[in-house]
Amino acid sequence: MKKISSIMDWGIFALRSYNYIVLLLQIFLKSGYSNQQLLGNTIWLLAAFIIPILGWFPQLRRNKSWFSISELLLGGSLFTYSIIHMHQVASVSYLIPSLAIGYLLTRWTVWVIPIIVLLPSAGILLGEVPWNLVIGSSTDNLLFLFIGIWVRFITKAYHDKDALAQEINEQNRLLTQYAAEIERMTLLEERNRMSKELHDTLGHSFISLIMGLDAAIVLMDRKPDLAKEKLMDLRALTEDNLNEMRDIVHEIGEEEEINLINQTRKLINKLQHHTGINIRFIVKGAERNMSFEVRQTIIRVIQESFTNALKHGKASEIELILHFTADDLQMIIRNNGSPIEKNAYGFGLISMKSRIESLSGSFSIDSVLNACTEVRCVIPYKEVESNV
């Protein structure tokens, strides 16, 4: 498209240059001029050719108003002078300059149109040029002027089309880049979610397996039947964990009709059975409806809290309180294990905090020496219910 615009510019420039070269040759070939007249006409003609291109030159200078005005003043005055002295408007023409002015016409130079049309009428002042020739020359000037305007519109149309195509290409590039970024962020978010799910599930499962295997090892020599029974339970636990992992990977069970309280009780019973730890579960208020994702977030936080209490705190007792208030769900998990050092946040605690904050909730840990460690979470119902 830019190539077409360049061709149009250079085409008009070439026609204009050709016109003035022909006029210059006519001056030198025409007899009857004195040396002074020859020099004066030559300087005038060169000025009419050179000075306008100081304002407009293809692909370099774009001052169209300067070109039109200087072309009209210099080339137009030379045209008028030629008519007056030749007494015949048909002997000279202002067609190519009219074409160039029309091609470079702007809204600030529209006023030159009637002047170009009236230029041939200068021959009437002497009464030597017939009206029909004046009108014919004026019509020709006007015609070439509008041809120039038409060529300009074509060039502008190609230029606008090129600009639009470039803008579309840029928008397509940005959309492609945006889509790639969204895909990357989606994959990253899904990877982070899966890593949290795997960490919480595997951590909770393996701590139960390790503690169960420790108990089986102790019973192996003294009570082999009981050890065998314990190993069978651990095998069943492993199979359950495998099924749970499949549910996470394939997102199975999303529509499972189970509430948070029952799901929590199932988790507690399984943990107590395989570890022997004492867990007290307290429910206050009536449970609200919540989506699978919200329930899973709360369950994973409970799992991680239990795992930390057993693995790091070596706790023997845990208390879990679910308090369904009018405005929010409050979850408190206490254990009698070793306190957590200040700022000792590992991946598990960071994951718990991130999960709760994703629901616009608050997460805090309070650990007191020789007392207990307390995890407190508050989740507003507007977030719980908006995900249903």
Tab-separated table of C-alpha atoms in Angstrom:
chain	number	residue	atom	x	y	z
A	1	MET	CA	0.000	0.000	0.000
A	2	LYS	CA	2.829	2.446	0.787
A	3	LYS	CA	4.330	1.562	-2.583
A	4	ILE	CA	1.159	2.749	-4.372
A	5	SER	CA	1.215	6.049	-2.458
A	6	SER	CA	4.862	6.532	-3.419
A	7	ILE	CA	4.110	5.780	-7.083
A	8	MET	CA	1.294	8.364	-7.109
A	9	ASP	CA	3.532	11.025	-5.550
A	10	TRP	CA	6.399	10.432	-7.935
A	11	GLY	CA	3.985	10.257	-10.896
A	12	ILE	CA	2.553	13.710	-10.152
A	13	PHE	CA	6.038	15.064	-9.519
A	14	ALA	CA	7.292	13.630	-12.822
A	15	LEU	CA	4.376	15.132	-14.803
A	16	ARG	CA	4.949	18.535	-13.213
A	17	SER	CA	8.675	18.376	-13.916
A	18	TYR	CA	8.005	17.361	-17.519
A	19	ASN	CA	5.641	20.325	-17.937
A	20	TYR	CA	8.229	22.854	-16.797
A	21	ILE	CA	10.978	21.253	-18.868
A	22	VAL	CA	8.787	21.598	-21.976
A	23	LEU	CA	8.070	25.242	-21.135
A	24	LEU	CA	11.777	25.912	-20.654
A	25	LEU	CA	12.558	24.369	-24.053
A	26	GLN	CA	9.853	26.529	-25.667
A	27	ILE	CA	11.494	29.634	-24.250
A	28	PHE	CA	14.894	28.736	-25.716
A	29	LEU	CA	13.474	27.565	-29.052
A	30	LYS	CA	11.131	30.514	-29.578
A	31	SER	CA	12.663	33.320	-31.567
A	32	GLY	CA	11.998	36.968	-30.927
A	33	TYR	CA	13.124	37.126	-27.296
A	34	SER	CA	15.836	39.546	-26.364
A	35	ASN	CA	18.642	38.370	-24.090
A	36	GLN	CA	17.081	40.242	-21.201
A	37	GLN	CA	13.646	38.695	-21.830
A	38	LEU	CA	15.180	35.270	-22.241
A	39	LEU	CA	17.043	35.561	-18.926
A	40	GLY	CA	14.014	36.938	-17.114
A	41	ASN	CA	11.646	34.246	-18.396
A	42	THR	CA	14.166	31.510	-17.594
A	43	ILE	CA	14.625	32.739	-13.999
A	44	TRP	CA	10.869	33.090	-13.587
A	45	LEU	CA	10.265	29.570	-14.924
A	46	LEU	CA	12.970	28.017	-12.711
A	47	ALA	CA	11.558	29.814	-9.667
A	48	ALA	CA	8.066	28.524	-10.521
A	49	PHE	CA	9.486	25.001	-10.681
A	50	ILE	CA	11.891	24.992	-7.700
A	51	ILE	CA	10.261	27.133	-4.996
A	52	PRO	CA	7.027	25.027	-4.667
A	53	ILE	CA	9.004	21.797	-4.244
A	54	LEU	CA	10.650	23.315	-1.179
A	55	GLY	CA	7.270	22.678	0.461
A	56	TRP	CA	6.453	19.341	-1.143
A	57	PHE	CA	8.792	16.666	-2.451
A	58	PRO	CA	7.726	13.011	-2.728
A	59	GLN	CA	8.356	11.050	0.500
A	60	LEU	CA	10.431	13.890	2.001
A	61	ARG	CA	8.493	17.141	2.503
A	62	ARG	CA	4.754	17.338	3.108
A	63	ASN	CA	3.859	21.071	3.386
A	64	LYS	CA	1.024	20.943	0.863
A	65	SER	CA	-0.293	24.427	1.593
A	66	TRP	CA	3.105	25.990	0.801
A	67	PHE	CA	3.234	24.080	-2.468
A	68	SER	CA	-0.275	25.104	-3.604
A	69	ILE	CA	0.136	28.781	-2.754
A	70	SER	CA	3.637	29.132	-4.248
A	71	GLU	CA	2.623	27.146	-7.337
A	72	LEU	CA	-0.377	29.411	-7.856
A	73	LEU	CA	1.589	32.638	-7.305
A	74	LEU	CA	4.611	31.756	-9.468
A	75	GLY	CA	3.252	29.289	-12.021
A	76	GLY	CA	-0.120	31.068	-12.228
A	77	SER	CA	1.447	34.501	-12.737
A	78	LEU	CA	3.727	33.040	-15.449
A	79	PHE	CA	0.670	31.513	-17.130
A	80	THR	CA	-1.186	34.850	-16.990
A	81	TYR	CA	1.841	36.731	-18.350
A	82	SER	CA	2.105	34.279	-21.236
A	83	ILE	CA	-1.584	34.729	-22.139
A	84	ILE	CA	-1.314	38.505	-22.151
A	85	HIS	CA	1.813	38.593	-24.305
A	86	MET	CA	0.805	35.796	-26.692
A	87	HIS	CA	-2.760	37.083	-27.032
A	88	GLN	CA	-3.896	33.477	-27.409
A	89	VAL	CA	-4.918	31.276	-24.495
A	90	ALA	CA	-4.670	28.135	-26.640
A	91	SER	CA	-0.914	28.673	-27.030
A	92	VAL	CA	-0.229	28.018	-23.305
A	93	SER	CA	-1.803	25.813	-20.655
A	94	TYR	CA	-2.012	25.432	-16.866
A	95	LEU	CA	-3.263	21.859	-16.895
A	96	ILE	CA	-0.409	19.962	-15.169
A	97	PRO	CA	0.010	22.587	-12.409
A	98	SER	CA	-3.776	22.408	-11.859
A	99	LEU	CA	-3.466	18.633	-11.571
A	100	ALA	CA	-0.643	18.952	-9.012
A	101	ILE	CA	-2.526	21.554	-6.965
A	102	GLY	CA	-5.642	19.365	-6.948
A	103	TYR	CA	-3.568	16.363	-5.828
A	104	LEU	CA	-2.109	18.335	-2.906
A	105	LEU	CA	-5.207	20.384	-2.099
A	106	THR	CA	-6.118	20.786	1.602
A	107	ARG	CA	-9.038	22.415	3.371
A	108	TRP	CA	-6.791	25.446	3.985
A	109	THR	CA	-6.156	25.917	0.247
A	110	VAL	CA	-9.641	25.304	-1.183
A	111	TRP	CA	-9.832	29.013	-1.954
A	112	VAL	CA	-7.349	28.541	-4.855
A	113	ILE	CA	-9.951	26.648	-6.931
A	114	PRO	CA	-11.855	29.727	-8.216
A	115	ILE	CA	-8.562	31.532	-8.867
A	116	ILE	CA	-7.305	28.666	-11.060
A	117	VAL	CA	-10.602	28.675	-12.952
A	118	LEU	CA	-10.405	32.444	-13.538
A	119	LEU	CA	-6.756	32.573	-14.657
A	120	PRO	CA	-7.504	32.189	-18.419
A	121	SER	CA	-9.906	35.168	-18.276
A	122	ALA	CA	-6.872	37.477	-18.068
A	123	GLY	CA	-6.708	37.330	-21.876
A	124	ILE	CA	-10.082	39.067	-22.061
A	125	LEU	CA	-8.599	42.201	-20.518
A	126	LEU	CA	-6.919	42.973	-23.815
A	127	GLY	CA	-9.913	41.945	-25.871
A	128	GLU	CA	-7.722	39.669	-27.947
A	129	VAL	CA	-8.937	36.262	-26.710
A	130	PRO	CA	-12.423	34.956	-27.603
A	131	TRP	CA	-14.821	33.966	-24.858
A	132	ASN	CA	-15.106	30.393	-26.084
A	133	LEU	CA	-11.345	29.835	-25.751
A	134	VAL	CA	-11.313	31.340	-22.258
A	135	ILE	CA	-14.218	29.192	-21.140
A	136	GLY	CA	-12.608	26.084	-22.699
A	137	SER	CA	-9.298	26.721	-20.951
A	138	SER	CA	-11.041	27.414	-17.624
A	139	THR	CA	-13.012	24.176	-17.969
A	140	ASP	CA	-9.826	22.244	-18.730
A	141	ASN	CA	-8.096	23.698	-15.668
A	142	LEU	CA	-11.064	22.768	-13.498
A	143	LEU	CA	-11.172	19.275	-14.977
A	144	PHE	CA	-7.477	18.630	-14.283
A	145	LEU	CA	-7.881	20.118	-10.825
A	146	PHE	CA	-10.619	17.602	-10.003
A	147	ILE	CA	-8.612	14.777	-11.584
A	148	GLY	CA	-5.845	15.660	-9.137
A	149	ILE	CA	-8.341	15.650	-6.248
A	150	TRP	CA	-9.675	12.265	-7.408
A	151	VAL	CA	-6.143	10.820	-7.564
A	152	ARG	CA	-5.538	12.169	-4.042
A	153	PHE	CA	-8.681	10.408	-2.756
A	154	ILE	CA	-7.531	7.138	-4.320
A	155	THR	CA	-4.097	7.507	-2.730
A	156	LYS	CA	-5.651	8.352	0.640
A	157	ALA	CA	-7.961	5.342	0.376
A	158	TYR	CA	-4.988	3.059	-0.201
A	159	HIS	CA	-3.127	4.745	2.647
A	160	ASP	CA	-6.076	4.323	5.031
A	161	LYS	CA	-6.472	0.711	3.937
A	162	ASP	CA	-2.797	0.119	4.648
A	163	ALA	CA	-3.081	1.784	8.060
A	164	LEU	CA	-6.173	-0.296	8.860
A	165	ALA	CA	-4.422	-3.498	7.779
A	166	GLN	CA	-1.448	-2.641	9.974
A	167	GLU	CA	-3.744	-1.893	12.905
A	168	ILE	CA	-5.582	-5.196	12.390
A	169	ASN	CA	-2.275	-7.047	12.245
A	170	GLU	CA	-1.140	-5.327	15.416
A	171	GLN	CA	-4.419	-6.135	17.155
A	172	ASN	CA	-4.138	-9.759	16.024
A	173	ARG	CA	-0.594	-9.858	17.360
A	174	LEU	CA	-1.721	-8.401	20.680
A	175	LEU	CA	-4.672	-10.801	20.848
A	176	THR	CA	-2.378	-13.740	20.129
A	177	GLN	CA	0.028	-12.522	22.783
A	178	TYR	CA	-2.850	-11.959	25.215
A	179	ALA	CA	-4.284	-15.412	24.530
A	180	ALA	CA	-0.866	-16.975	25.086
A	181	GLU	CA	-0.484	-15.044	28.340
A	182	ILE	CA	-3.951	-16.095	29.514
A	183	GLU	CA	-3.133	-19.697	28.653
A	184	ARG	CA	0.153	-19.448	30.523
A	185	MET	CA	-1.520	-17.914	33.563
A	186	THR	CA	-4.298	-20.506	33.449
A	187	LEU	CA	-1.786	-23.328	33.288
A	188	LEU	CA	0.226	-21.754	36.091
A	189	GLU	CA	-2.880	-21.325	38.231
A	190	GLU	CA	-3.945	-24.904	37.546
A	191	ARG	CA	-0.449	-26.154	38.311
A	192	ASN	CA	-0.419	-24.254	41.600
A	193	ARG	CA	-3.858	-25.591	42.450
A	194	MET	CA	-2.816	-29.154	41.671
A	195	SER	CA	0.403	-28.772	43.653
A	196	LYS	CA	-1.598	-27.615	46.667
A	197	GLU	CA	-4.065	-30.473	46.261
A	198	LEU	CA	-1.274	-33.030	45.935
A	199	HIS	CA	0.692	-31.600	48.822
A	200	ASP	CA	-2.257	-31.517	51.174
A	201	THR	CA	-3.602	-34.932	50.172
A	202	LEU	CA	-0.268	-36.722	50.009
A	203	GLY	CA	1.004	-35.098	53.177
A	204	HIS	CA	-2.085	-36.101	55.132
A	205	SER	CA	-2.103	-39.607	53.643
A	206	PHE	CA	1.565	-40.362	54.175
A	207	ILE	CA	1.605	-39.161	57.766
A	208	SER	CA	-1.239	-41.602	58.451
A	209	LEU	CA	0.597	-44.394	56.621
A	210	ILE	CA	3.880	-43.724	58.413
A	211	MET	CA	2.288	-43.708	61.830
A	212	GLY	CA	0.283	-46.850	61.003
A	213	LEU	CA	3.390	-48.656	59.723
A	214	ASP	CA	5.316	-47.669	62.847
A	215	ALA	CA	2.584	-49.225	64.954
A	216	ALA	CA	2.571	-52.377	62.752
A	217	ILE	CA	6.353	-52.740	63.098
A	218	VAL	CA	6.066	-52.589	66.882
A	219	LEU	CA	3.318	-55.247	66.865
A	220	MET	CA	5.029	-57.494	64.314
A	221	ASP	CA	6.944	-59.640	66.839
A	222	ARG	CA	4.607	-59.531	69.804
A	223	LYS	CA	1.189	-59.576	68.152
A	224	PRO	CA	1.538	-60.697	64.533
A	225	ASP	CA	-2.215	-61.128	64.062
A	226	LEU	CA	-2.839	-57.580	65.199
A	227	ALA	CA	0.060	-56.353	63.026
A	228	LYS	CA	-1.449	-58.145	60.025
A	229	GLU	CA	-4.812	-56.554	60.729
A	230	LYS	CA	-3.087	-53.179	60.947
A	231	LEU	CA	-1.354	-53.737	57.605
A	232	MET	CA	-4.651	-54.697	56.002
A	233	ASP	CA	-6.138	-51.440	57.264
A	234	LEU	CA	-3.163	-49.548	55.850
A	235	ARG	CA	-3.637	-51.259	52.513
A	236	ALA	CA	-7.257	-50.160	52.494
A	237	LEU	CA	-6.115	-46.642	53.389
A	238	THR	CA	-3.632	-46.688	50.515
A	239	GLU	CA	-6.357	-47.754	48.110
A	240	ASP	CA	-8.598	-44.974	49.387
A	241	ASN	CA	-5.762	-42.486	48.886
A	242	LEU	CA	-5.255	-43.750	45.345
A	243	ASN	CA	-8.938	-43.205	44.594
A	244	GLU	CA	-8.735	-39.747	46.115
A	245	MET	CA	-5.753	-38.915	43.928
A	246	ARG	CA	-7.679	-40.030	40.863
A	247	ASP	CA	-10.541	-37.783	41.922
A	248	ILE	CA	-8.150	-34.843	42.075
A	249	VAL	CA	-6.499	-35.512	38.727
A	250	HIS	CA	-9.740	-36.183	36.869
A	251	GLU	CA	-11.882	-33.882	39.061
A	252	ILE	CA	-14.203	-36.761	39.836
A	253	GLY	CA	-16.887	-36.353	42.434
A	254	GLU	CA	-17.498	-32.664	41.803
A	255	GLU	CA	-21.235	-33.168	41.975
A	256	GLU	CA	-21.095	-35.441	44.995
A	257	GLU	CA	-23.962	-34.682	47.349
A	258	ILE	CA	-22.133	-34.444	50.666
A	259	ASN	CA	-21.976	-31.585	53.128
A	260	LEU	CA	-18.933	-30.184	54.870
A	261	ILE	CA	-19.767	-31.607	58.300
A	262	ASN	CA	-20.141	-35.185	57.050
A	263	GLN	CA	-17.012	-34.895	54.931
A	264	THR	CA	-15.081	-33.603	57.939
A	265	ARG	CA	-16.351	-36.394	60.179
A	266	LYS	CA	-15.279	-38.947	57.573
A	267	LEU	CA	-11.810	-37.409	57.504
A	268	ILE	CA	-11.555	-37.393	61.317
A	269	ASN	CA	-12.716	-40.999	61.677
A	270	LYS	CA	-10.167	-42.168	59.127
A	271	LEU	CA	-7.335	-40.275	60.825
A	272	GLN	CA	-8.275	-41.485	64.311
A	273	HIS	CA	-8.523	-45.071	63.120
A	274	HIS	CA	-5.045	-45.120	61.574
A	275	THR	CA	-3.115	-42.901	64.011
A	276	GLY	CA	-4.952	-43.298	67.293
A	277	ILE	CA	-4.899	-39.539	67.919
A	278	ASN	CA	-7.758	-38.019	69.911
A	279	ILE	CA	-9.763	-35.497	67.853
A	280	ARG	CA	-12.663	-33.533	69.276
A	281	PHE	CA	-15.065	-32.127	66.673
A	282	ILE	CA	-17.475	-29.316	67.626
A	283	VAL	CA	-20.105	-27.831	65.330
A	284	LYS	CA	-21.951	-24.587	66.128
A	285	GLY	CA	-24.804	-23.250	64.031
A	286	ALA	CA	-26.391	-24.599	60.858
A	287	GLU	CA	-24.277	-25.357	57.807
A	288	ARG	CA	-24.827	-23.262	54.669
A	289	ASN	CA	-24.795	-24.588	51.101
A	290	MET	CA	-21.404	-24.335	49.428
A	291	SER	CA	-19.798	-25.574	46.245
A	292	PHE	CA	-17.455	-28.505	45.816
A	293	GLU	CA	-14.483	-26.155	45.389
A	294	VAL	CA	-15.197	-24.286	48.632
A	295	ARG	CA	-15.699	-27.516	50.577
A	296	GLN	CA	-12.480	-28.909	49.166
A	297	THR	CA	-10.604	-25.745	50.155
A	298	ILE	CA	-11.800	-26.051	53.757
A	299	ILE	CA	-11.122	-29.799	53.867
A	300	ARG	CA	-7.573	-29.303	52.534
A	301	VAL	CA	-6.895	-26.689	55.212
A	302	ILE	CA	-8.171	-29.080	57.881
A	303	GLN	CA	-6.015	-31.895	56.470
A	304	GLU	CA	-2.914	-29.721	56.409
A	305	SER	CA	-3.550	-28.529	59.963
A	306	PHE	CA	-3.922	-32.127	61.179
A	307	THR	CA	-0.759	-33.156	59.295
A	308	ASN	CA	1.276	-30.301	60.800
A	309	ALA	CA	-0.026	-31.119	64.285
A	310	LEU	CA	1.032	-34.771	63.946
A	311	LYS	CA	4.223	-34.418	61.935
A	312	HIS	CA	5.771	-31.249	63.337
A	313	GLY	CA	3.987	-30.670	66.597
A	314	LYS	CA	3.841	-34.334	67.723
A	315	ALA	CA	0.375	-33.571	69.105
A	316	SER	CA	-1.750	-36.168	70.898
A	317	GLU	CA	-4.978	-34.160	70.977
A	318	ILE	CA	-6.670	-31.957	68.398
A	319	GLU	CA	-9.815	-29.853	68.668
A	320	LEU	CA	-11.720	-28.716	65.581
A	321	ILE	CA	-14.509	-26.156	65.808
A	322	LEU	CA	-16.750	-25.198	62.867
A	323	HIS	CA	-18.878	-22.212	63.804
A	324	PHE	CA	-21.537	-21.206	61.250
A	325	THR	CA	-22.474	-17.630	62.235
A	326	ALA	CA	-24.932	-15.310	60.516
A	327	ASP	CA	-22.190	-13.652	58.436
A	328	ASP	CA	-19.316	-16.083	58.096
A	329	LEU	CA	-17.850	-19.497	58.701
A	330	GLN	CA	-15.316	-19.568	61.514
A	331	MET	CA	-12.934	-22.510	61.737
A	332	ILE	CA	-10.656	-23.061	64.736
A	333	ILE	CA	-8.140	-25.918	64.967
A	334	ARG	CA	-6.196	-26.355	68.215
A	335	ASN	CA	-3.579	-28.964	69.145
A	336	ASN	CA	-1.396	-29.629	72.184
A	337	GLY	CA	1.782	-30.164	70.163
A	338	SER	CA	5.026	-28.224	70.066
A	339	PRO	CA	4.618	-24.533	69.156
A	340	ILE	CA	5.506	-23.243	65.709
A	341	GLU	CA	8.456	-20.897	65.582
A	342	LYS	CA	7.670	-17.354	64.544
A	343	ASN	CA	7.792	-16.799	60.777
A	344	ALA	CA	8.483	-20.523	60.226
A	345	TYR	CA	5.985	-20.779	57.366
A	346	GLY	CA	6.623	-23.737	55.063
A	347	PHE	CA	4.838	-24.657	51.860
A	348	GLY	CA	1.937	-26.204	53.768
A	349	LEU	CA	1.168	-23.118	55.847
A	350	ILE	CA	1.600	-20.827	52.852
A	351	SER	CA	-0.754	-23.065	50.889
A	352	MET	CA	-3.354	-22.939	53.675
A	353	LYS	CA	-3.140	-19.154	53.879
A	354	SER	CA	-3.410	-18.815	50.091
A	355	ARG	CA	-6.458	-21.095	49.939
A	356	ILE	CA	-8.354	-19.144	52.595
A	357	GLU	CA	-7.437	-15.748	51.136
A	358	SER	CA	-8.655	-16.925	47.710
A	359	LEU	CA	-12.108	-16.974	49.339
A	360	SER	CA	-11.587	-13.432	50.717
A	361	GLY	CA	-11.113	-14.944	54.144
A	362	SER	CA	-8.569	-14.380	56.928
A	363	PHE	CA	-5.981	-16.864	58.199
A	364	SER	CA	-3.933	-16.675	61.388
A	365	ILE	CA	-1.803	-18.933	63.594
A	366	ASP	CA	-1.310	-18.416	67.310
A	367	SER	CA	1.291	-20.622	68.971
A	368	VAL	CA	2.035	-20.353	72.705
A	369	LEU	CA	4.838	-22.233	74.500
A	370	ASN	CA	3.565	-24.958	76.863
A	371	ALA	CA	-0.010	-24.200	75.817
A	372	CYS	CA	-1.352	-24.986	72.347
A	373	THR	CA	-1.170	-24.051	68.689
A	374	GLU	CA	-4.330	-22.525	67.236
A	375	VAL	CA	-5.204	-22.058	63.561
A	376	ARG	CA	-8.101	-19.656	63.010
A	377	CYS	CA	-9.851	-19.066	59.659
A	378	VAL	CA	-12.809	-16.815	58.901
A	379	ILE	CA	-14.576	-17.069	55.543
A	380	PRO	CA	-17.412	-14.638	54.683
A	381	TYR	CA	-20.635	-16.254	53.464
A	382	LYS	CA	-20.850	-13.956	50.432
A	383	GLU	CA	-17.787	-15.758	49.032
A	384	VAL	CA	-19.049	-19.204	50.040
A	385	GLU	CA	-22.496	-18.688	48.544
A	386	SER	CA	-21.249	-16.907	45.389
A	387	ASN	CA	-19.415	-20.086	44.424
A	388	VAL	CA	-22.482	-22.317	44.764
